[in-house]
PDB file of C-alpha atoms in Angstrom:
ATOM      1  CA  UNK A   9     120.024 130.839 126.625  1.00 51.00           C
ATOM      2  CA  UNK A  10     121.739 132.029 123.475  1.00 45.00           C
ATOM      3  CA  UNK A  11     123.640 128.761 123.361  1.00 47.00           C
ATOM      4  CA  UNK A  12     120.271 126.662 123.873  1.00 35.00           C
ATOM      5  CA  UNK A  13     118.712 128.444 120.831  1.00 41.00           C
ATOM      6  CA  UNK A  14     121.890 128.138 118.535  1.00 35.00           C
ATOM      7  CA  UNK A  15     121.755 124.481 119.699  1.00 35.00           C
ATOM      8  CA  UNK A  16     118.140 123.864 118.905  1.00 34.00           C
ATOM      9  CA  UNK A  17     118.479 125.621 115.517  1.00 33.00           C
ATOM     10  CA  UNK A  18     121.416 123.453 114.905  1.00 38.00           C
ATOM     11  CA  UNK A  19     119.335 120.224 115.787  1.00 37.00           C
ATOM     12  CA  UNK A  20     116.568 121.337 113.690  1.00 35.00           C
ATOM     13  CA  UNK A  21     118.892 122.141 110.658  1.00 36.00           C
ATOM     14  CA  UNK A  22     120.513 118.563 110.887  1.00 39.00           C
ATOM     15  CA  UNK A  23     116.928 116.999 111.367  1.00 37.00           C
ATOM     16  CA  UNK A  24     115.483 118.666 108.276  1.00 37.00           C
ATOM     17  CA  UNK A  25     118.738 117.603 106.050  1.00 39.00           C
ATOM     18  CA  UNK A  26     118.280 114.035 107.079  1.00 40.00           C
ATOM     19  CA  UNK A  27     116.980 111.510 104.338  1.00 44.00           C
ATOM     20  CA  UNK A  28     113.814 110.926 106.108  1.00 45.00           C
ATOM     21  CA  UNK A  29     112.928 114.679 105.423  1.00 42.00           C
ATOM     22  CA  UNK A  30     114.391 114.957 101.560  1.00 43.00           C
ATOM     23  CA  UNK A  31     111.800 116.176  99.270  1.00 47.00           C
ATOM     24  CA  UNK A  32     110.386 113.315  97.207  1.00 63.00           C
ATOM     25  CA  UNK A  33     111.642 112.858  93.405  1.00 94.00           C
ATOM     26  CA  UNK A  34     108.115 112.933  91.874  1.00 96.00           C
ATOM     27  CA  UNK A  35     106.862 113.502  88.514  1.00 95.00           C
ATOM     28  CA  UNK A  36     103.381 115.106  87.322  1.00 91.00           C
ATOM     29  CA  UNK A  37     103.748 115.101  83.691  1.00 94.00           C
ATOM     30  CA  UNK A  38     105.235 112.822  81.170  1.00 95.00           C
ATOM     31  CA  UNK A  39     108.162 115.090  80.542  1.00 93.00           C
ATOM     32  CA  UNK A  40     108.878 115.344  84.365  1.00 94.00           C
ATOM     33  CA  UNK A  41     108.528 111.439  84.514  1.00 95.00           C
ATOM     34  CA  UNK A  42     111.209 110.893  81.879  1.00 94.00           C
ATOM     35  CA  UNK A  43     113.577 113.382  83.652  1.00 95.00           C
ATOM     36  CA  UNK A  44     112.873 111.834  86.824  1.00 96.00           C
ATOM     37  CA  UNK A  45     113.839 108.446  85.394  1.00 94.00           C
ATOM     38  CA  UNK A  46     116.889 109.972  83.275  1.00 93.00           C
ATOM     39  CA  UNK A  47     115.494 108.332  80.101  1.00 93.00           C
ATOM     40  CA  UNK A  48     114.175 110.419  77.419  1.00 93.00           C
ATOM     41  CA  UNK A  49     112.660 107.461  75.633  1.00 92.00           C
ATOM     42  CA  UNK A  50     111.047 105.570  78.261  1.00 94.00           C
ATOM     43  CA  UNK A  51     108.244 103.450  76.928  1.00 95.00           C
ATOM     44  CA  UNK A  52     104.709 104.604  77.870  1.00 96.00           C
ATOM     45  CA  UNK A  53     103.074 101.499  76.527  1.00 97.00           C
ATOM     46  CA  UNK A  54     103.594  97.908  78.354  1.00 97.00           C
ATOM     47  CA  UNK A  55     102.380  94.291  77.599  1.00 97.00           C
ATOM     48  CA  UNK A  56     102.067  91.672  80.006  1.00 97.00           C
ATOM     49  CA  UNK A  57     104.440  88.491  79.357  1.00 96.00           C
ATOM     50  CA  UNK A  58     103.387  86.515  82.396  1.00 93.00           C
ATOM     51  CA  UNK A  59      99.630  86.075  82.326  1.00 90.00           C
ATOM     52  CA  UNK A  60      98.186  82.429  82.763  1.00 88.00           C
ATOM     53  CA  UNK A  61      95.227  83.032  80.536  1.00 89.00           C
ATOM     54  CA  UNK A  62      96.543  84.055  77.284  1.00 91.00           C
ATOM     55  CA  UNK A  63      95.032  87.358  77.535  1.00 92.00           C
ATOM     56  CA  UNK A  64      97.664  90.013  78.427  1.00 95.00           C
ATOM     57  CA  UNK A  65      97.075  93.350  80.565  1.00 95.00           C
ATOM     58  CA  UNK A  66      98.493  96.312  78.677  1.00 97.00           C
ATOM     59  CA  UNK A  67      99.388  99.134  80.717  1.00 97.00           C
ATOM     60  CA  UNK A  68      99.657 102.651  79.300  1.00 97.00           C
ATOM     61  CA  UNK A  69     101.232 105.647  81.138  1.00 97.00           C
ATOM     62  CA  UNK A  70      99.322 108.718  80.054  1.00 95.00           C
ATOM     63  CA  UNK A  71      98.661 112.416  81.266  1.00 95.00           C
ATOM     64  CA  UNK A  72      95.147 113.452  81.331  1.00 92.00           C
ATOM     65  CA  UNK A  73      94.072 116.924  82.524  1.00 87.00           C
ATOM     66  CA  UNK A  74      97.420 117.640  84.212  1.00 85.00           C
ATOM     67  CA  UNK A  75      97.732 114.450  85.888  1.00 91.00           C
ATOM     68  CA  UNK A  76      99.627 111.044  85.302  1.00 96.00           C
ATOM     69  CA  UNK A  77      97.537 108.086  84.818  1.00 96.00           C
ATOM     70  CA  UNK A  78      98.309 104.509  84.871  1.00 96.00           C
ATOM     71  CA  UNK A  79      95.574 102.511  82.787  1.00 97.00           C
ATOM     72  CA  UNK A  80      95.483  98.760  82.418  1.00 96.00           C
ATOM     73  CA  UNK A  81      93.278  97.267  79.999  1.00 97.00           C
ATOM     74  CA  UNK A  82      92.654  93.207  79.630  1.00 95.00           C
ATOM     75  CA  UNK A  83      93.060  91.999  76.025  1.00 94.00           C
ATOM     76  CA  UNK A  84      89.524  91.003  75.062  1.00 93.00           C
ATOM     77  CA  UNK A  85      87.894  92.277  78.319  1.00 94.00           C
ATOM     78  CA  UNK A  86      88.365  95.990  78.161  1.00 96.00           C
ATOM     79  CA  UNK A  87      89.262  98.032  81.097  1.00 97.00           C
ATOM     80  CA  UNK A  88      90.747  96.526  84.252  1.00 94.00           C
ATOM     81  CA  UNK A  89      91.636  99.567  86.323  1.00 95.00           C
ATOM     82  CA  UNK A  90      92.721 103.443  85.664  1.00 96.00           C
ATOM     83  CA  UNK A  91      94.363 105.390  88.340  1.00 95.00           C
ATOM     84  CA  UNK A  92      95.651 108.819  88.918  1.00 93.00           C
ATOM     85  CA  UNK A  93      98.263 108.911  90.964  1.00 88.00           C
ATOM     86  CA  UNK A  94     101.551 110.658  92.270  1.00 85.00           C
ATOM     87  CA  UNK A  95     104.601 108.930  90.605  1.00 95.00           C
ATOM     88  CA  UNK A  96     107.736 109.052  92.734  1.00 97.00           C
ATOM     89  CA  UNK A  97     111.037 107.657  92.516  1.00 96.00           C
ATOM     90  CA  UNK A  98     111.780 105.566  95.629  1.00 96.00           C
ATOM     91  CA  UNK A  99     115.345 103.853  95.080  1.00 95.00           C
ATOM     92  CA  UNK A 100     115.714 102.361  91.889  1.00 93.00           C
ATOM     93  CA  UNK A 101     111.895 101.785  91.573  1.00 96.00           C
ATOM     94  CA  UNK A 102     108.892 104.120  90.892  1.00 97.00           C
ATOM     95  CA  UNK A 103     105.979 104.072  93.016  1.00 97.00           C
ATOM     96  CA  UNK A 104     102.415 105.241  91.776  1.00 96.00           C
ATOM     97  CA  UNK A 105     100.490 106.065  95.070  1.00 94.00           C
ATOM     98  CA  UNK A 106      96.617 106.505  94.839  1.00 94.00           C
ATOM     99  CA  UNK A 107      93.467 106.942  96.929  1.00 95.00           C
ATOM    100  CA  UNK A 108      90.215 105.517  96.557  1.00 94.00           C
ATOM    101  CA  UNK A 109      89.041 108.445  94.762  1.00 95.00           C
ATOM    102  CA  UNK A 110      91.857 108.384  92.106  1.00 95.00           C
ATOM    103  CA  UNK A 111      91.179 104.588  90.892  1.00 95.00           C
ATOM    104  CA  UNK A 112      88.445 103.672  88.713  1.00 95.00           C
ATOM    105  CA  UNK A 113      87.908  99.704  88.268  1.00 95.00           C
ATOM    106  CA  UNK A 114      86.620  98.623  84.890  1.00 95.00           C
ATOM    107  CA  UNK A 115      84.442  95.735  83.768  1.00 94.00           C
ATOM    108  CA  UNK A 116      87.312  93.392  83.630  1.00 93.00           C
ATOM    109  CA  UNK A 117      88.336  93.921  87.249  1.00 91.00           C
ATOM    110  CA  UNK A 118      87.673  91.114  89.472  1.00 89.00           C
ATOM    111  CA  UNK A 119      86.180  91.260  92.973  1.00 90.00           C
ATOM    112  CA  UNK A 120      89.819  90.489  94.692  1.00 89.00           C
ATOM    113  CA  UNK A 121      91.388  93.511  92.523  1.00 88.00           C
ATOM    114  CA  UNK A 122      88.323  95.571  93.643  1.00 91.00           C
ATOM    115  CA  UNK A 123      88.442  94.320  97.274  1.00 92.00           C
ATOM    116  CA  UNK A 124      92.329  94.916  97.675  1.00 91.00           C
ATOM    117  CA  UNK A 125      92.900  98.301  95.575  1.00 91.00           C
ATOM    118  CA  UNK A 126      89.472  99.717  96.033  1.00 91.00           C
ATOM    119  CA  UNK A 127      90.668 101.944  98.974  1.00 92.00           C
ATOM    120  CA  UNK A 128      93.818 103.211  97.551  1.00 93.00           C
ATOM    121  CA  UNK A 129      97.076 101.586  97.484  1.00 94.00           C
ATOM    122  CA  UNK A 130     100.496 101.608  95.405  1.00 96.00           C
ATOM    123  CA  UNK A 131     101.762 100.114  92.114  1.00 96.00           C
ATOM    124  CA  UNK A 132     105.408  99.596  92.170  1.00 97.00           C
ATOM    125  CA  UNK A 133     107.041  99.752  88.984  1.00 97.00           C
ATOM    126  CA  UNK A 134     110.657  98.018  88.797  1.00 97.00           C
ATOM    127  CA  UNK A 135     112.881  98.281  85.930  1.00 95.00           C
ATOM    128  CA  UNK A 136     113.941  94.833  84.911  1.00 96.00           C
ATOM    129  CA  UNK A 137     115.912  95.798  81.572  1.00 92.00           C
ATOM    130  CA  UNK A 138     115.560  98.538  78.723  1.00 87.00           C
ATOM    131  CA  UNK A 139     112.435  96.753  77.650  1.00 93.00           C
ATOM    132  CA  UNK A 140     111.187  94.891  80.770  1.00 96.00           C
ATOM    133  CA  UNK A 141     108.943  96.293  83.747  1.00 97.00           C
ATOM    134  CA  UNK A 142     107.892  94.474  86.746  1.00 98.00           C
ATOM    135  CA  UNK A 143     104.447  95.876  88.300  1.00 97.00           C
ATOM    136  CA  UNK A 144     103.494  94.805  91.552  1.00 96.00           C
ATOM    137  CA  UNK A 145     100.625  95.813  93.883  1.00 93.00           C
ATOM    138  CA  UNK A 146      98.873  94.155  97.123  1.00 89.00           C
ATOM    139  CA  UNK A 147      98.535  90.494  96.046  1.00 86.00           C
ATOM    140  CA  UNK A 148      99.407  90.763  92.335  1.00 89.00           C
ATOM    141  CA  UNK A 149     102.543  91.277  89.982  1.00 93.00           C
ATOM    142  CA  UNK A 150     103.471  90.804  86.367  1.00 95.00           C
ATOM    143  CA  UNK A 151     106.127  91.367  84.117  1.00 97.00           C
ATOM    144  CA  UNK A 152     105.658  93.604  80.738  1.00 98.00           C
ATOM    145  CA  UNK A 153     107.598  94.217  77.654  1.00 97.00           C
ATOM    146  CA  UNK A 154     107.754  97.601  76.063  1.00 96.00           C
ATOM    147  CA  UNK A 155     105.526  97.985  73.143  1.00 94.00           C
ATOM    148  CA  UNK A 156     105.588 100.790  70.350  1.00 83.00           C
ATOM    149  CA  UNK A 157     102.365 102.957  70.302  1.00 71.00           C
TER     150      UNK A 157
END
C-alpha cells in the first residue's frame, strides 16, 4: 500500500511539473507587461501600416482601474473597440484574452467585428521588429508601427 501511495505522489508531482501545467506568464499592469516582455521601453502606442482605406487604426495599451486595456481608435471615425483582458506571453507572442463583458465596441466597429468578437476572443500580438507589431484576431490582422505618445 505504501508503494502505491508513493507512486501516486510521484506521478502527481511529475504531472504538475509538466509544461501543460506551468503557471502562465501573464501581466496585470504596464510595469508587469514590460517585465514579462523583457523590454523596459516597450511602446504603448501603435499605428496601423497595412490599412487599405488610408485611415489607420491607432492601438494603445493602457492601464485603467487596475486592469490592462487594449484600445483601438479608427482615424477619423473614433473608437473601434476597447477591451480589458489578460495579457499572457505564449511563446514569443502575447495573447490578450477577453470575454464578451470585457470588450466594448465603438461607433467605428463594423458588423463583422461585432459578430466575431462580441462574444469574447483573443488578440494575438506578435513582435516583428523593435518598432513593428502584428495584431491578429479572428478574421482580421494588421501590421503596426510604434509611435511616440
